[in-house]
Short mmCIF file of C-alpha atoms and ligand atoms in Angstrom, two decimals:
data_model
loop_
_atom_site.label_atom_id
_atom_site.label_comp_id
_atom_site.label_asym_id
_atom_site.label_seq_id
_atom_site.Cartn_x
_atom_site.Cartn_y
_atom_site.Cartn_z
CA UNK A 10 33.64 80.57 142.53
CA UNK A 11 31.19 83.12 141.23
CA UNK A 12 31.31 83.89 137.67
CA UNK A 13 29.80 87.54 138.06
CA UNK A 14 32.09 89.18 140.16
CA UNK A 15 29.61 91.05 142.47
CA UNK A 16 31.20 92.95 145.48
CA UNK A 17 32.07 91.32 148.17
CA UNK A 18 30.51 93.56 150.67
CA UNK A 19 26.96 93.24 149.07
CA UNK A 20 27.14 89.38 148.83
CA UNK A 21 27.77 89.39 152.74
CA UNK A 22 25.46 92.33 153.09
CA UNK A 23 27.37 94.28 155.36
CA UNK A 24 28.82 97.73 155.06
CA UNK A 25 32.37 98.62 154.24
CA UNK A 26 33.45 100.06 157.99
CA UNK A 27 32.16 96.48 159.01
CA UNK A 28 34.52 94.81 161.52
CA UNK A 29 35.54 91.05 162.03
CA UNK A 30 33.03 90.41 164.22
CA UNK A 31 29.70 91.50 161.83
CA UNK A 32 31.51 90.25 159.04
CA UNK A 33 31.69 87.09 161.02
CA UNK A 34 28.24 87.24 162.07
CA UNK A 35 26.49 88.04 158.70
CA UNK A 36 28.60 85.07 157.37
CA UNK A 37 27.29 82.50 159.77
CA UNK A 38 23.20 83.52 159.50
CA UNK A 39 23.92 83.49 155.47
CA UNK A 40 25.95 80.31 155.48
CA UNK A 41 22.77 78.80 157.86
CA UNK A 42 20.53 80.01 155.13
CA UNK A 43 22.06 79.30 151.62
CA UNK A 44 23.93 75.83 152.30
CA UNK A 45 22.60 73.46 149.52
CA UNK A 46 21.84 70.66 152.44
CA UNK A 47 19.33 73.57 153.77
CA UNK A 48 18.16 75.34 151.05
CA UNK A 49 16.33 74.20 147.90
CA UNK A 50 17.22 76.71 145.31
CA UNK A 51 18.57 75.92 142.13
CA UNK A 52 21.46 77.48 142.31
CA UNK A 53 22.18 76.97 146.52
CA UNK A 54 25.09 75.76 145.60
CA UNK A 55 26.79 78.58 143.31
CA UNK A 56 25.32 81.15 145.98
CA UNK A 57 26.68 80.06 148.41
CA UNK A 58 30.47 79.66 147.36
CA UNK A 59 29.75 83.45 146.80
CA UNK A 60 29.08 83.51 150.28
CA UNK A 61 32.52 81.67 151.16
CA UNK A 62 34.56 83.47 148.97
CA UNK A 63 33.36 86.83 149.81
CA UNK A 64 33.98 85.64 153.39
CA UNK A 65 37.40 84.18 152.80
CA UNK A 66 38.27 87.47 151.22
CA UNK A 67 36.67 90.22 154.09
CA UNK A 68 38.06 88.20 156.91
CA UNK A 69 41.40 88.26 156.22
CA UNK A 70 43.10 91.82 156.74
CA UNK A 71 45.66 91.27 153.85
CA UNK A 72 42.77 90.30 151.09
CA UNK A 73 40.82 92.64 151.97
CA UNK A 74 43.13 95.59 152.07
CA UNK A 75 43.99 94.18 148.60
CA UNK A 76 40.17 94.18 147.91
CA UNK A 77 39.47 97.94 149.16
CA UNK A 78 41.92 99.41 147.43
CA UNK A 79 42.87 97.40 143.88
CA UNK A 80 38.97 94.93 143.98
CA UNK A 81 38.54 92.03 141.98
CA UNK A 82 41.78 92.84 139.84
CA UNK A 83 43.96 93.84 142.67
CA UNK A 84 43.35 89.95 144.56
CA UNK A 85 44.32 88.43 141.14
CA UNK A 86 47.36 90.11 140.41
CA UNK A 87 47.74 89.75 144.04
CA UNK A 88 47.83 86.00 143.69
CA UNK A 89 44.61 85.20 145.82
CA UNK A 90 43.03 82.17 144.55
CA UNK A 91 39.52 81.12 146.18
CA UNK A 92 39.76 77.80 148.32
CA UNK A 93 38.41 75.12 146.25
CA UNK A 94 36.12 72.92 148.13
CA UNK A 95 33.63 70.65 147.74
CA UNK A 96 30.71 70.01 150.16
CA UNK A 97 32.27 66.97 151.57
CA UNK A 98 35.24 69.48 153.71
CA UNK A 99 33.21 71.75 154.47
CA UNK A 100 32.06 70.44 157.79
CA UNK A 101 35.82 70.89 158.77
CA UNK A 102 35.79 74.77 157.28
CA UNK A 103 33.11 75.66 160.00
CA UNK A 104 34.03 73.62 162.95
CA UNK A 105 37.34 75.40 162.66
CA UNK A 106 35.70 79.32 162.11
CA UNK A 107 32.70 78.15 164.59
CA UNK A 108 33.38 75.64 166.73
CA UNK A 109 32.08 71.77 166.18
CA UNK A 110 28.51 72.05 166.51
CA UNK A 111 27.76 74.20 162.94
CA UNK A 112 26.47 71.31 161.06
CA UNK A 113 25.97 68.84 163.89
CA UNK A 114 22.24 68.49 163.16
CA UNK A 115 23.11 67.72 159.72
CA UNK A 116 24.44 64.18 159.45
CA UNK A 117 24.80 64.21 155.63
CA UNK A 118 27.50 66.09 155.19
CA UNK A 119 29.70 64.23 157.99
CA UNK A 120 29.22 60.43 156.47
CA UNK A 121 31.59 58.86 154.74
CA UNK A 122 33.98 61.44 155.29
CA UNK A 123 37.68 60.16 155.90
CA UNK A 124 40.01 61.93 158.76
CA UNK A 125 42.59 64.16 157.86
CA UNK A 126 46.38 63.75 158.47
CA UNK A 127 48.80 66.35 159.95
CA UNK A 128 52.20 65.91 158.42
CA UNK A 129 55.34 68.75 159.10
CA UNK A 130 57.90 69.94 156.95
CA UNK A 131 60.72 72.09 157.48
CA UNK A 132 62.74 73.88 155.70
CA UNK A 133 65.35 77.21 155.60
CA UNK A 134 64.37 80.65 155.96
CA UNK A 135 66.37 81.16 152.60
CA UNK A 136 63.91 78.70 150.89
CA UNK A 137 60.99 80.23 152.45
CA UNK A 138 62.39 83.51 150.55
CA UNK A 139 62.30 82.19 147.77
CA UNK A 140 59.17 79.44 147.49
CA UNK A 141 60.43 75.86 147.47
CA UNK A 142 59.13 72.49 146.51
CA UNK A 143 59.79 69.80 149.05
CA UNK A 144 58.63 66.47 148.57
CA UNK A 145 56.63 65.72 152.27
CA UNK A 146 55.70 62.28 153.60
CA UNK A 147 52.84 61.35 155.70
CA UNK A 148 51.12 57.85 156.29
CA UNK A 149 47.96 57.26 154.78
CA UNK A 150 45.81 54.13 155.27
CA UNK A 151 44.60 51.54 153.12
CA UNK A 152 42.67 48.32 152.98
CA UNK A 153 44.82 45.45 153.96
CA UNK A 154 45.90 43.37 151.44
CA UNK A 155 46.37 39.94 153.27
CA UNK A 156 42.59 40.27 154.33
CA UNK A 157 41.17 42.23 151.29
CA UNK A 158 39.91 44.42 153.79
CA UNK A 159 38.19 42.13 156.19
CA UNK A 160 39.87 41.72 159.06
CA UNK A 161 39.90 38.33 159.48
CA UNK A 162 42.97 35.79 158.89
CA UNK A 163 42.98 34.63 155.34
CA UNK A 164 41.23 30.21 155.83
CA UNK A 165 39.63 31.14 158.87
CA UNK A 166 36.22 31.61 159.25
CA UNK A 167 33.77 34.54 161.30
CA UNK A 168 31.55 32.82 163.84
CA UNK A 169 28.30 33.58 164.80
CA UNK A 170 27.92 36.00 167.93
CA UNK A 171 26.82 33.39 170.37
CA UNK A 172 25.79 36.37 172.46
CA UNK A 173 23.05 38.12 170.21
CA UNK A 174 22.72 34.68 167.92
CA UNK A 175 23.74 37.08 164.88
CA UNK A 176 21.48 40.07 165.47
CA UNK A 177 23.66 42.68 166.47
CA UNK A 178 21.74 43.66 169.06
CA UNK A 179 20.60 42.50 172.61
CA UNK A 180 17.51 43.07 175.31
CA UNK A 181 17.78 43.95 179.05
CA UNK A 182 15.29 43.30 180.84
CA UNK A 183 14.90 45.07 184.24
CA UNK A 184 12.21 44.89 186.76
CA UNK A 185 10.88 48.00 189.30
CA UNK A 186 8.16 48.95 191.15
CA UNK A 187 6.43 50.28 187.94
CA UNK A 188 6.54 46.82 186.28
CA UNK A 189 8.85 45.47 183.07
CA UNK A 190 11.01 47.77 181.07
CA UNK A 191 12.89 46.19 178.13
CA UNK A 192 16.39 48.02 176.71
CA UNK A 193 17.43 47.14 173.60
CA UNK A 194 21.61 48.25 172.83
CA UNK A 195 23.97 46.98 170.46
CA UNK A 196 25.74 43.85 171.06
CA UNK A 197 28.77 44.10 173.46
CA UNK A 198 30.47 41.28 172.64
CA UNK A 199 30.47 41.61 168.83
CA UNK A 200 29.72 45.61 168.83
CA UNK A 201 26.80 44.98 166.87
CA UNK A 202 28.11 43.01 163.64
CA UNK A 203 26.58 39.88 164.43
CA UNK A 204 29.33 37.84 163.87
CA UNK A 205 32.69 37.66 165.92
CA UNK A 206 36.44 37.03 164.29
CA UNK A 207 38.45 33.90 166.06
CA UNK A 208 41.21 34.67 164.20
CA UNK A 209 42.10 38.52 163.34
CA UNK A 210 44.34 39.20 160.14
CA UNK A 211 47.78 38.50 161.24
CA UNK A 212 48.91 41.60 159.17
CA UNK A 213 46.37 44.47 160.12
CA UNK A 214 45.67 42.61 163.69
CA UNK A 215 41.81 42.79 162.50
CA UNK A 216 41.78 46.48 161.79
CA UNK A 217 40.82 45.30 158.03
CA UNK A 218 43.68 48.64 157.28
CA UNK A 219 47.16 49.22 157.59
CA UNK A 220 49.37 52.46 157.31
CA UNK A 221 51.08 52.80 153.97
CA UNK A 222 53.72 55.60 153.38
CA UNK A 223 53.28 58.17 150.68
CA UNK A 224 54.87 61.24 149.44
CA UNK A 225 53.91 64.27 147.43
CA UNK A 226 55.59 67.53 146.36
CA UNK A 227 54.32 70.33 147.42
CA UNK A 228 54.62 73.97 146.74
CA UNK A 229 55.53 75.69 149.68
CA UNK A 230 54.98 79.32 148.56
CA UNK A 231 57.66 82.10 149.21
CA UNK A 232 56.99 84.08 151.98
CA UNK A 233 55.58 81.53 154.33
CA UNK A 234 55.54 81.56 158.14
CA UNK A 235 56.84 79.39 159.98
CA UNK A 236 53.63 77.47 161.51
CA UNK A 237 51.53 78.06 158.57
CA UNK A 238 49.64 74.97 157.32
CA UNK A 239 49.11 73.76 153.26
CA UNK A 240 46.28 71.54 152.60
CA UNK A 241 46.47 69.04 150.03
CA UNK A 242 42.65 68.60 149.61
CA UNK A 243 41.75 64.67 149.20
CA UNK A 244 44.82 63.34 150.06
CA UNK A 245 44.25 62.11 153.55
CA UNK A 246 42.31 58.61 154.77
CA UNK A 247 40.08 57.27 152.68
CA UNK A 248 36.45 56.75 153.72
CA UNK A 249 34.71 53.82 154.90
CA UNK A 250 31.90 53.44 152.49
CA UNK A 251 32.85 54.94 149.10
CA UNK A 252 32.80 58.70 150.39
CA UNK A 253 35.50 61.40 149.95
CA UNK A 254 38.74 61.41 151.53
CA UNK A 255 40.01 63.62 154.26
CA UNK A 256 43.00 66.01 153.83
CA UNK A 257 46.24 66.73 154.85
CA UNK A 258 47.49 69.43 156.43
CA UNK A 259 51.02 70.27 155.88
CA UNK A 260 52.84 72.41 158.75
CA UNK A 261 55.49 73.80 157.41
CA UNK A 262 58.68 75.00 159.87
CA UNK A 263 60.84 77.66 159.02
CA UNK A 264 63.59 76.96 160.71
CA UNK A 265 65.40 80.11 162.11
CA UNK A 266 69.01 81.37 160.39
CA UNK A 267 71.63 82.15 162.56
CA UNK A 268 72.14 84.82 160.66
CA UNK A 269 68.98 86.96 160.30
CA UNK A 270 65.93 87.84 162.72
CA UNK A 271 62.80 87.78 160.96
CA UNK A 272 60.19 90.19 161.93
CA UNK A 273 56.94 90.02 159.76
CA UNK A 274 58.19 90.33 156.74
CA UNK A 275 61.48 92.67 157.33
CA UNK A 276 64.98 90.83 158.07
CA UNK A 277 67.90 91.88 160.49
CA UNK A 278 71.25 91.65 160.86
CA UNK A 279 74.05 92.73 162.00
CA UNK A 280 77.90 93.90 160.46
CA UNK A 281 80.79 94.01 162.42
CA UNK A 282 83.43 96.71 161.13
CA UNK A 283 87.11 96.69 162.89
CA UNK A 284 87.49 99.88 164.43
CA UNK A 285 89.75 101.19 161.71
CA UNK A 286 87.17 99.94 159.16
CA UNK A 287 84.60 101.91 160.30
CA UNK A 288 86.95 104.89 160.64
CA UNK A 289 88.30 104.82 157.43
CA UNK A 290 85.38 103.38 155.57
CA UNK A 291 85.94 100.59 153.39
CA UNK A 292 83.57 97.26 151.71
CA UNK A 293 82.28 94.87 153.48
CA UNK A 294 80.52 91.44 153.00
CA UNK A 295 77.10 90.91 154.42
CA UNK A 296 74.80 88.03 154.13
CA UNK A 297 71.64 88.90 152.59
CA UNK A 298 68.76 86.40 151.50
CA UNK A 299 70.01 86.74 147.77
CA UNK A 300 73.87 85.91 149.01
CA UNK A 301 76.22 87.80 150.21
CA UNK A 302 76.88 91.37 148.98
CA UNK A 303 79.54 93.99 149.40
CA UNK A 304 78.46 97.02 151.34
CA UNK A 305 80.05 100.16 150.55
CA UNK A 306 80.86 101.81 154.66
CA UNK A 307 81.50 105.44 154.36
CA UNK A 308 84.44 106.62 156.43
CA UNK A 309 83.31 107.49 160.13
CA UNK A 310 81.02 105.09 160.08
CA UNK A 311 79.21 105.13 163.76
CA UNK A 312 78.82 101.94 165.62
CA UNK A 313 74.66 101.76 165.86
CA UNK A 314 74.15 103.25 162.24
CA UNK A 315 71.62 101.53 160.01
CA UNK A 316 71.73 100.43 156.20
CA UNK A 317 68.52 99.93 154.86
CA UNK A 318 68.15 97.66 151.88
CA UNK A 319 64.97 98.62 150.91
CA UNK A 320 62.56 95.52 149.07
CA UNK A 321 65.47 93.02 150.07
CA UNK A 322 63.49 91.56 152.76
CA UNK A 323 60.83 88.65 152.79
CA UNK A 324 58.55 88.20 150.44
CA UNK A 325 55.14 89.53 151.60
CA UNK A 326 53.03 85.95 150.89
CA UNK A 327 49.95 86.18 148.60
CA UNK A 328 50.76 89.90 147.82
CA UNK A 329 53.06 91.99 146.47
CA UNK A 330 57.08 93.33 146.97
CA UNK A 331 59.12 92.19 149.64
CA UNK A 332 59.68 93.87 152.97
CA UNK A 333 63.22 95.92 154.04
CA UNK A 334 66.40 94.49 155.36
CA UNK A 335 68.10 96.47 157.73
CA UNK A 336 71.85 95.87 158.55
CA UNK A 337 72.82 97.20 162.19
CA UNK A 338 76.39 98.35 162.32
CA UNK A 339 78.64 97.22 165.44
CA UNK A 340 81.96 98.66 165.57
CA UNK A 341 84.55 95.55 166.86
CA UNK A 342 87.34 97.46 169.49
CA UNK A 343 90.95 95.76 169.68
CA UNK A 344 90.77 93.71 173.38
CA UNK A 345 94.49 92.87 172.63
CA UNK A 346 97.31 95.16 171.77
CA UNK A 347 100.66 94.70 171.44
CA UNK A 348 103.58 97.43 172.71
CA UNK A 349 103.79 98.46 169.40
CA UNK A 350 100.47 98.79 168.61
CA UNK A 351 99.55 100.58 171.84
CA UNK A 352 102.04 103.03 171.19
CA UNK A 353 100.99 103.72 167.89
CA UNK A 354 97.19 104.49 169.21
CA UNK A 355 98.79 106.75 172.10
CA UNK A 356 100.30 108.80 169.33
CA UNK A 357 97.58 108.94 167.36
CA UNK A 358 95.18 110.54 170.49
CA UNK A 359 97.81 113.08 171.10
CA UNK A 360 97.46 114.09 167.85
CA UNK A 361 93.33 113.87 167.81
CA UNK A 362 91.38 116.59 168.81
CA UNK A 363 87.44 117.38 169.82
CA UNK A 364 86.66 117.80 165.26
CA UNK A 365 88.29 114.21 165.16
CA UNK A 366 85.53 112.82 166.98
CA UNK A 367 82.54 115.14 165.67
CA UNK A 368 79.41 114.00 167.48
CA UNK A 369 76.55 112.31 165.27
CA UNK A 370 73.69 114.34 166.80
CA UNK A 371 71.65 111.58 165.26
CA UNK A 372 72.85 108.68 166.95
CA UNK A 373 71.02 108.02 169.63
CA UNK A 374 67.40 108.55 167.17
CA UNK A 375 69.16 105.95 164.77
CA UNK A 376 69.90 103.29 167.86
CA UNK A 377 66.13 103.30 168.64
CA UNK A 378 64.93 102.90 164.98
CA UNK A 379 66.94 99.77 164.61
CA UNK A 380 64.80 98.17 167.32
CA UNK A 381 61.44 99.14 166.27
ZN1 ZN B 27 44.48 42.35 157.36
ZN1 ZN B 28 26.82 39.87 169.19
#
């Protein structure tokens, strides 16, 4: 994080109409240039978390809308928090904005590192309104404890590789015209260890690791989509020789409500009034995301008409209000009458006329707003 806020534009020198794709660009030749593996400054490292952050901020169209228009103020109150890394993950940052080969000349920050786990979680679109802590497990390894690690069954011994005689590493020889050339690889036989297990680890069948379960909470926050990923930074595999661990990457699932259609932030349903509900107005229950809720229907109430309950819908994640929820009125016609009851409709057309069924001129303009 930088502790002078400077603006975001002027760390990633660019200019303010700047699209994804020079924002993108001046990122990458900066990143190349400021990187504390690359450069030798004193303070590479702080400058170039600037760089990351201001990044992080311009590339997304919701921070940086936030940014434009509120700044440095506006993405706190708005809830944006810069990723914190450390160098180790940051090989995975790039290969997934650039592709793999960002940092492939650049062996040091790659060693050591451990892999990262996927793990899923799902959970209700009602949670997801709200933000929700759900305790997720994933399988992590660790050393083995029969072998301590090893590999090899616990009052056995390792051999010497009889092929390479304990070197690790073997010559071919191979004659041609042009006289004697002399290969040297790594040992197939032991892959280069030198030594060869008889017996492997009954437990971790010589993998010297095994897969242990583990769970965390974690703070799904509200407004989520349903495909978005959490990481929990450190908390994947370990590393082979004392270096950091990888991550995991929490999908979440929203999994979809029978009632409600989610679009972007905005929810939709649907009422169904009985035809003599909607004539002579009345309440009605509805199913919102904060429970159910009595809606007041005016009488004459048009099949197609559209209640809007404004800053009722989701959440808008990492920002602020909530989106609209917009109830779509169907009107439910009788498909089975009785004598009585089909007389007593007969009467009442005879007695209707062309004011009893006044047309709503905007009707049809309604219909096609509900489907925006
Ligand atoms: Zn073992
Ligand atoms: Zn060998």
């Amino acid at each position: 994080m930088a502790t002078a806020e400077r603006d975001y534009y002027e760390v990633l020198g660019v200019g303010r109409n700047a699209d994804e794709a020079e924002i993108k660009k001046a990122f990458r030749g900066l990143a190349r240039q400021v990187h504390p593996d690359v450069s030798d400054a004193p303070d590479a490292e702080e400058r170039f978390k600037e760089v990351v952050e201001a990044y992080e901020v311009l590339s997304n169209t919701e921070t940086r809308e936030l940014y434009d228009r509120y700044g440095h103020d506006g993405l706190r109150s708005g809830g944006f928090r810069p990723s914190q890394f450390d160098f180790g993950n940051l090989t995975d940052l790039f290969s997934a904005f650039f592709g793999d080969d960002f940092f492939a000349t650049n062996a040091r920050t790659r060693r050591g590192r451990g892999a990262d786990i996927a793990a899923e979680v799902e959970i209700e679109l009602t949670d997801a309104a709200r933000g929700v802590q759900r305790e997720v497990p994933f399988r992590v390894a660790i050393a083995c404890s029969r072998c301590d690690g090893q590999g090899v069954e616990p009052g056995t011994d390792v051999i010497t590789c009889p092929t390479c005689g304990g070197m690790g590493r073997v010559q071919h020889v191979s004659r041609s015209a042009f006289g004697e050339f002399i290969r040297t690889q790594a040992c197939p036989e032991c892959r280069g260890r030198g030594e060869l297990v008889e017996h492997p680890c009954e437990q971790c069948d010589g993998a010297g690791q095994v897969l242990e379960e583990r769970r965390l909470d974690v703070d799904i926050p509200a407004g989520i989509h349903d495909g978005q990923r959490i990481r929990l930074s450190g908390e994947g595999h370990p590393a082979n020789a004392g270096g950091r661990a990888g991550d995991v990457y929490v999908r979440v699932r929203v999994r979809p409500d029978p009632r409600f259609v989610r679009e972007g932030d905005d929810i939709f349903s649907t009422v169904d009034l009985t035809m003599t509900q909607a004539a002579l107005g009345g309440r009605v229950s509805v199913p919102t995301l904060d429970g159910d809720e009595e809606l007041e229907f005016e009488p004459g109430t048009q099949p197609g008409q559209l209640v809007v309950l404004r800053g009722r819908g989701m959440p808008v994640l990492q920002g602020f209000g909530r989106g609209d929820h917009r109830v779509l009125v169907n009107v439910a016609i009788p498909r089975q009458l009785t004598d009585e009851q089909r007389d007593l409709l007969a009467r009442f057309d005879e007695s209707a006329g062309e004011e009893t069924y006044r047309p709503d001129e905007g009707f049809f303009e309604k219909l096609k707003s509900a489907f925006r």
